[in-house]
CSV table of C-alpha atoms in Angstrom, one decimal:
chain,number,residue,atom,x,y,z
Z,736,MET,CA,-103.4,123.0,42.3
Z,737,THR,CA,-102.2,126.5,43.0
Z,738,ASP,CA,-99.9,128.0,40.5
Z,739,LYS,CA,-96.6,128.2,42.4
Z,740,THR,CA,-95.6,131.2,40.3
Z,741,LEU,CA,-98.3,133.2,42.1
Z,742,ILE,CA,-96.6,132.9,45.5
Z,743,PRO,CA,-94.4,136.0,46.0
Z,744,ALA,CA,-90.7,135.4,46.1
Z,745,SER,CA,-88.6,136.3,49.1
Z,746,PRO,CA,-87.3,139.9,49.0
Z,747,SER,CA,-83.9,140.3,47.3
Z,748,GLU,CA,-81.0,142.0,49.0
Z,749,ASP,CA,-81.7,145.1,46.9
Z,750,ASP,CA,-85.3,145.1,48.1
Z,751,TYR,CA,-84.0,145.1,51.7
Z,752,VAL,CA,-81.4,147.8,51.0
Z,753,ARG,CA,-84.2,150.0,49.7
Z,754,GLN,CA,-86.2,149.4,52.8
Z,755,VAL,CA,-83.3,150.3,55.0
Z,756,ALA,CA,-82.6,153.4,53.0
Z,757,ALA,CA,-86.3,154.5,53.3
Z,758,ALA,CA,-86.8,153.6,56.9
Z,759,GLU,CA,-85.5,155.5,59.9
Z,760,PRO,CA,-84.4,153.0,62.6
Z,761,PRO,CA,-87.0,153.0,65.3
Z,762,ALA,CA,-86.2,153.2,69.0
Z,763,LEU,CA,-86.3,149.9,70.9
Z,764,LEU,CA,-89.7,148.8,72.1
Z,765,SER,CA,-90.6,150.0,75.6
Z,766,GLU,CA,-90.4,147.3,78.4
Z,767,VAL,CA,-92.5,149.3,80.9
Z,768,ASP,CA,-96.1,148.1,80.4
Z,769,PRO,CA,-97.5,145.7,77.8
Z,770,PHE,CA,-101.0,147.2,77.9
Z,771,ALA,CA,-99.6,150.7,77.3
Z,772,LEU,CA,-97.6,149.4,74.4
Z,773,PHE,CA,-100.6,147.6,73.0
Z,774,ASP,CA,-102.8,150.7,73.4
Z,775,GLU,CA,-100.2,152.7,71.4
Z,776,TRP,CA,-100.0,150.2,68.6
Z,777,PHE,CA,-103.8,149.7,68.5
Z,778,LYS,CA,-104.4,153.4,68.1
Z,779,GLU,CA,-102.0,153.4,65.1
Z,780,ALA,CA,-103.7,150.4,63.6
Z,781,LEU,CA,-107.1,152.1,63.9
Z,782,GLN,CA,-105.7,154.9,61.8
Z,783,LYS,CA,-103.9,152.8,59.2
Z,784,GLU,CA,-105.5,149.4,58.8
Z,785,PRO,CA,-108.1,149.4,55.9
Z,786,ASN,CA,-110.7,147.6,58.0
Z,787,ASP,CA,-111.2,145.7,61.3
Z,788,ALA,CA,-108.1,146.8,63.2
Z,789,ASN,CA,-109.7,145.0,66.1
Z,790,ALA,CA,-109.7,141.6,64.3
Z,791,MET,CA,-107.7,138.9,66.1
Z,792,ALA,CA,-107.1,135.2,65.5
Z,793,LEU,CA,-108.4,133.1,68.4
Z,794,ALA,CA,-106.8,129.7,69.0
Z,795,THR,CA,-108.4,127.0,71.1
Z,796,ALA,CA,-108.1,123.2,71.4
Z,797,ASP,CA,-110.9,120.6,71.2
Z,798,ALA,CA,-111.3,117.5,73.3
Z,799,ASP,CA,-108.7,115.6,71.2
Z,800,ASP,CA,-106.2,118.5,71.8
Z,801,LEU,CA,-106.5,119.4,68.1
Z,802,PRO,CA,-105.9,123.1,67.6
Z,803,ASP,CA,-108.7,125.3,66.2
Z,804,VAL,CA,-108.4,128.9,65.1
Z,805,ARG,CA,-110.7,131.6,63.7
Z,806,MET,CA,-111.0,135.3,63.5
Z,807,VAL,CA,-113.0,137.2,66.1
Z,808,LEU,CA,-113.3,140.9,67.0
Z,809,LEU,CA,-111.8,142.5,70.1
Z,810,LYS,CA,-114.6,144.3,72.0
Z,811,ASP,CA,-112.8,145.5,75.2
Z,812,VAL,CA,-109.3,145.5,76.6
Z,813,ASP,CA,-107.8,146.6,79.9
Z,814,PRO,CA,-105.2,145.2,82.3
Z,815,SER,CA,-107.6,142.4,83.2
Z,816,GLY,CA,-107.5,141.0,79.6
Z,817,PHE,CA,-108.9,141.0,76.1
Z,818,VAL,CA,-112.7,140.5,75.6
Z,819,PHE,CA,-114.7,139.0,72.8
Z,820,TYR,CA,-118.3,137.8,72.5
Z,821,THR,CA,-119.8,134.7,70.9
Z,822,ASN,CA,-122.5,132.0,70.9
Z,823,LEU,CA,-121.5,129.8,73.9
Z,824,GLU,CA,-122.8,126.7,72.0
Z,825,SER,CA,-120.4,127.4,69.1
Z,826,ALA,CA,-117.2,125.3,68.6
Z,827,LYS,CA,-115.1,127.9,70.4
Z,828,GLY,CA,-117.6,128.3,73.2
Z,829,ARG,CA,-117.7,124.5,73.8
Z,830,GLU,CA,-113.9,124.3,73.5
Z,831,LEU,CA,-113.3,127.1,76.0
Z,832,ALA,CA,-115.8,125.6,78.4
Z,833,ALA,CA,-113.8,122.4,78.4
Z,834,ASN,CA,-110.3,123.9,78.3
Z,835,PRO,CA,-110.3,127.6,79.4
Z,836,LYS,CA,-107.0,128.5,77.8
Z,837,ALA,CA,-106.5,130.4,74.5
Z,838,ALA,CA,-104.1,132.3,72.3
Z,839,LEU,CA,-104.7,135.5,70.4
Z,840,LEU,CA,-102.9,137.0,67.4
Z,841,PHE,CA,-103.3,140.5,66.2
Z,842,HIS,CA,-101.6,141.1,62.7
Z,843,TRP,CA,-101.6,144.6,61.5
Z,844,LYS,CA,-100.2,144.2,58.0
Z,845,SER,CA,-100.2,147.9,57.2
Z,846,LEU,CA,-97.9,148.5,60.2
Z,847,ARG,CA,-95.9,145.3,59.7
Z,848,ARG,CA,-96.5,144.4,63.4
Z,849,GLN,CA,-98.2,141.7,65.3
Z,850,VAL,CA,-99.0,140.9,69.0
Z,851,ARG,CA,-99.3,137.4,70.4
Z,852,VAL,CA,-101.3,136.8,73.6
Z,853,ARG,CA,-101.5,133.5,75.6
Z,854,GLY,CA,-103.5,133.1,78.7
Z,855,THR,CA,-106.4,131.7,80.7
Z,856,VAL,CA,-110.0,132.4,79.9
Z,857,THR,CA,-112.9,133.4,82.1
Z,858,PRO,CA,-116.5,134.4,81.3
Z,859,THR,CA,-117.5,138.0,81.3
Z,860,THR,CA,-120.2,139.0,83.7
Z,861,ALA,CA,-123.8,139.0,82.6
Z,862,GLU,CA,-123.9,142.7,83.1
Z,863,GLU,CA,-120.9,143.2,80.7
Z,864,ALA,CA,-122.5,140.9,78.1
Z,865,ASP,CA,-125.9,142.7,78.4
Z,866,ALA,CA,-124.3,146.1,78.0
Z,867,TYR,CA,-122.4,145.1,74.9
Z,868,PHE,CA,-125.3,143.2,73.4
Z,869,ALA,CA,-127.4,146.4,73.7
Z,870,THR,CA,-125.0,148.3,71.5
Z,871,ARG,CA,-125.4,145.8,68.6
Z,872,ALA,CA,-127.5,146.6,65.6
Z,873,ARG,CA,-131.0,145.1,65.8
Z,874,PRO,CA,-130.4,142.7,62.8
Z,875,ALA,CA,-127.3,141.4,64.6
Z,876,GLN,CA,-129.2,141.0,67.8
Z,877,LEU,CA,-131.9,138.9,65.9
Z,878,GLY,CA,-129.1,136.9,64.2
Z,879,ALA,CA,-127.7,136.0,67.6
Z,880,TRP,CA,-131.0,134.3,68.4
Z,881,ALA,CA,-131.5,132.8,65.0
Z,882,SER,CA,-128.1,131.3,64.4
Z,883,GLU,CA,-127.1,127.9,65.8
Z,884,GLN,CA,-123.5,128.8,65.3
Z,885,SER,CA,-121.1,126.1,64.2
Z,886,ARG,CA,-123.9,123.5,63.7
Z,887,THR,CA,-125.1,122.1,60.3
Z,888,LEU,CA,-127.3,124.5,58.3
Z,889,PRO,CA,-129.6,122.6,55.9
Z,890,ASP,CA,-129.8,125.5,53.5
Z,891,ARG,CA,-129.6,129.2,53.5
Z,892,LEU,CA,-133.4,129.5,53.5
Z,893,ALA,CA,-133.5,127.8,56.9
Z,894,LEU,CA,-131.5,130.7,58.4
Z,895,GLU,CA,-133.6,133.3,56.7
Z,896,LYS,CA,-136.7,131.6,58.1
Z,897,ARG,CA,-135.4,131.6,61.6
Z,898,ILE,CA,-134.4,135.3,61.4
Z,899,ALA,CA,-137.9,136.1,60.2
Z,900,GLU,CA,-139.4,134.1,63.1
Z,901,VAL,CA,-137.3,135.9,65.7
Z,902,GLY,CA,-138.2,139.2,64.1
Z,903,LEU,CA,-141.9,138.5,64.5
Z,904,ARG,CA,-141.4,137.3,68.0
Z,905,TYR,CA,-139.9,140.6,69.2
Z,906,GLY,CA,-141.7,142.9,66.8
Z,907,LEU,CA,-140.6,146.5,67.5
Z,908,GLY,CA,-139.7,145.7,71.1
Z,909,LYS,CA,-136.3,145.4,72.8
Z,910,VAL,CA,-134.4,142.3,71.8
Z,911,PRO,CA,-132.9,140.7,75.0
Z,912,ARG,CA,-129.5,138.9,75.1
Z,913,PRO,CA,-129.9,135.2,74.4
Z,914,PRO,CA,-128.9,133.0,77.3
Z,915,HIS,CA,-126.6,131.1,75.0
Z,916,TRP,CA,-124.7,134.3,74.0
Z,917,SER,CA,-122.0,135.9,76.1
Z,918,GLY,CA,-118.4,136.9,76.3
Z,919,PHE,CA,-115.0,135.6,77.3
Z,920,ARG,CA,-111.9,137.4,78.7
Z,921,VAL,CA,-108.4,136.2,77.9
Z,922,ALA,CA,-106.1,137.2,80.8
Z,923,PRO,CA,-102.6,137.2,79.5
Z,924,GLN,CA,-99.8,135.1,80.9
Z,925,SER,CA,-97.6,136.3,78.1
Z,926,MET,CA,-97.7,139.0,75.4
Z,927,GLU,CA,-95.2,139.1,72.6
Z,928,PHE,CA,-94.7,142.3,70.5
Z,929,TRP,CA,-93.2,141.6,67.0
Z,930,ARG,CA,-92.0,144.4,64.7
Z,931,ASP,CA,-90.8,143.9,61.1
Z,932,ARG,CA,-87.1,144.7,60.4
Z,933,PRO,CA,-85.1,144.3,57.2
Z,934,PHE,CA,-83.4,141.0,56.3
Z,935,ARG,CA,-85.9,139.1,58.6
Z,936,LEU,CA,-84.0,140.5,61.6
Z,937,HIS,CA,-87.3,141.3,63.4
Z,938,GLU,CA,-87.6,142.8,66.8
Z,939,ARG,CA,-89.4,140.5,69.4
Z,940,LEU,CA,-90.2,141.6,72.9
Z,941,VAL,CA,-92.0,139.2,75.3
Z,942,PHE,CA,-93.8,140.3,78.6
Z,943,GLU,CA,-94.5,137.4,81.0
Z,944,TRP,CA,-96.7,137.8,84.1
Z,945,ALA,CA,-94.8,136.9,87.2
Z,946,GLY,CA,-97.3,138.5,89.7
Z,947,PRO,CA,-97.3,141.1,91.0
Z,948,GLY,CA,-95.6,142.4,87.8
Z,949,TRP,CA,-94.2,141.7,84.4
Z,950,THR,CA,-90.8,140.4,83.4
Z,951,THR,CA,-89.4,141.0,79.9
Z,952,ARG,CA,-87.0,139.3,77.6
Z,953,ARG,CA,-86.0,139.8,74.0
Z,954,LEU,CA,-86.0,136.9,71.5
Z,955,PHE,CA,-83.9,136.1,68.5
Z,956,PRO,CA,-86.0,136.7,65.3
């Protein structure tokens, strides 16, 4: 059992007072454009996060409506949505095929910020998937062919053997994108921007799509 003394205690009032004294109150978050705000925060995260500023939690649901969540990497973003790539036969691929809705969470601990996204999911085009796959390192391309993602692996040697077999198959030639590997785009219906403030009085700003534009509202922390 985990030693409960290892879990950090909640900050004391003195801790918060020191935070307030050290921090200049920021201006309220802009309500103009969620993607412009995301772009601003993402650029800061790329400078300050130790690694994988583009990491995001992806939540889906299985056939029994049981939630499932894992970390994936953002590979593209524009006003049409947030893009990631995966094995279509993986758990997330199967879940999204059956229920094309998802939630994303970016948590930038160094900035004390997070962004939540909820929306519908559509496949990327084959051209988009081909273009991204071509940028991957060759061992990662081979791995996409060799790994039966989310399915039972008898032992580590079985994976190494499959990678070797795929390597022999393609030799020094170009590795094509596997037909079972592609991308998904999450088109936001809502985006929430959360910013840490002292005493748990955080700032929360929600953008909701009401086509042809966004509405905004602020939430109690």
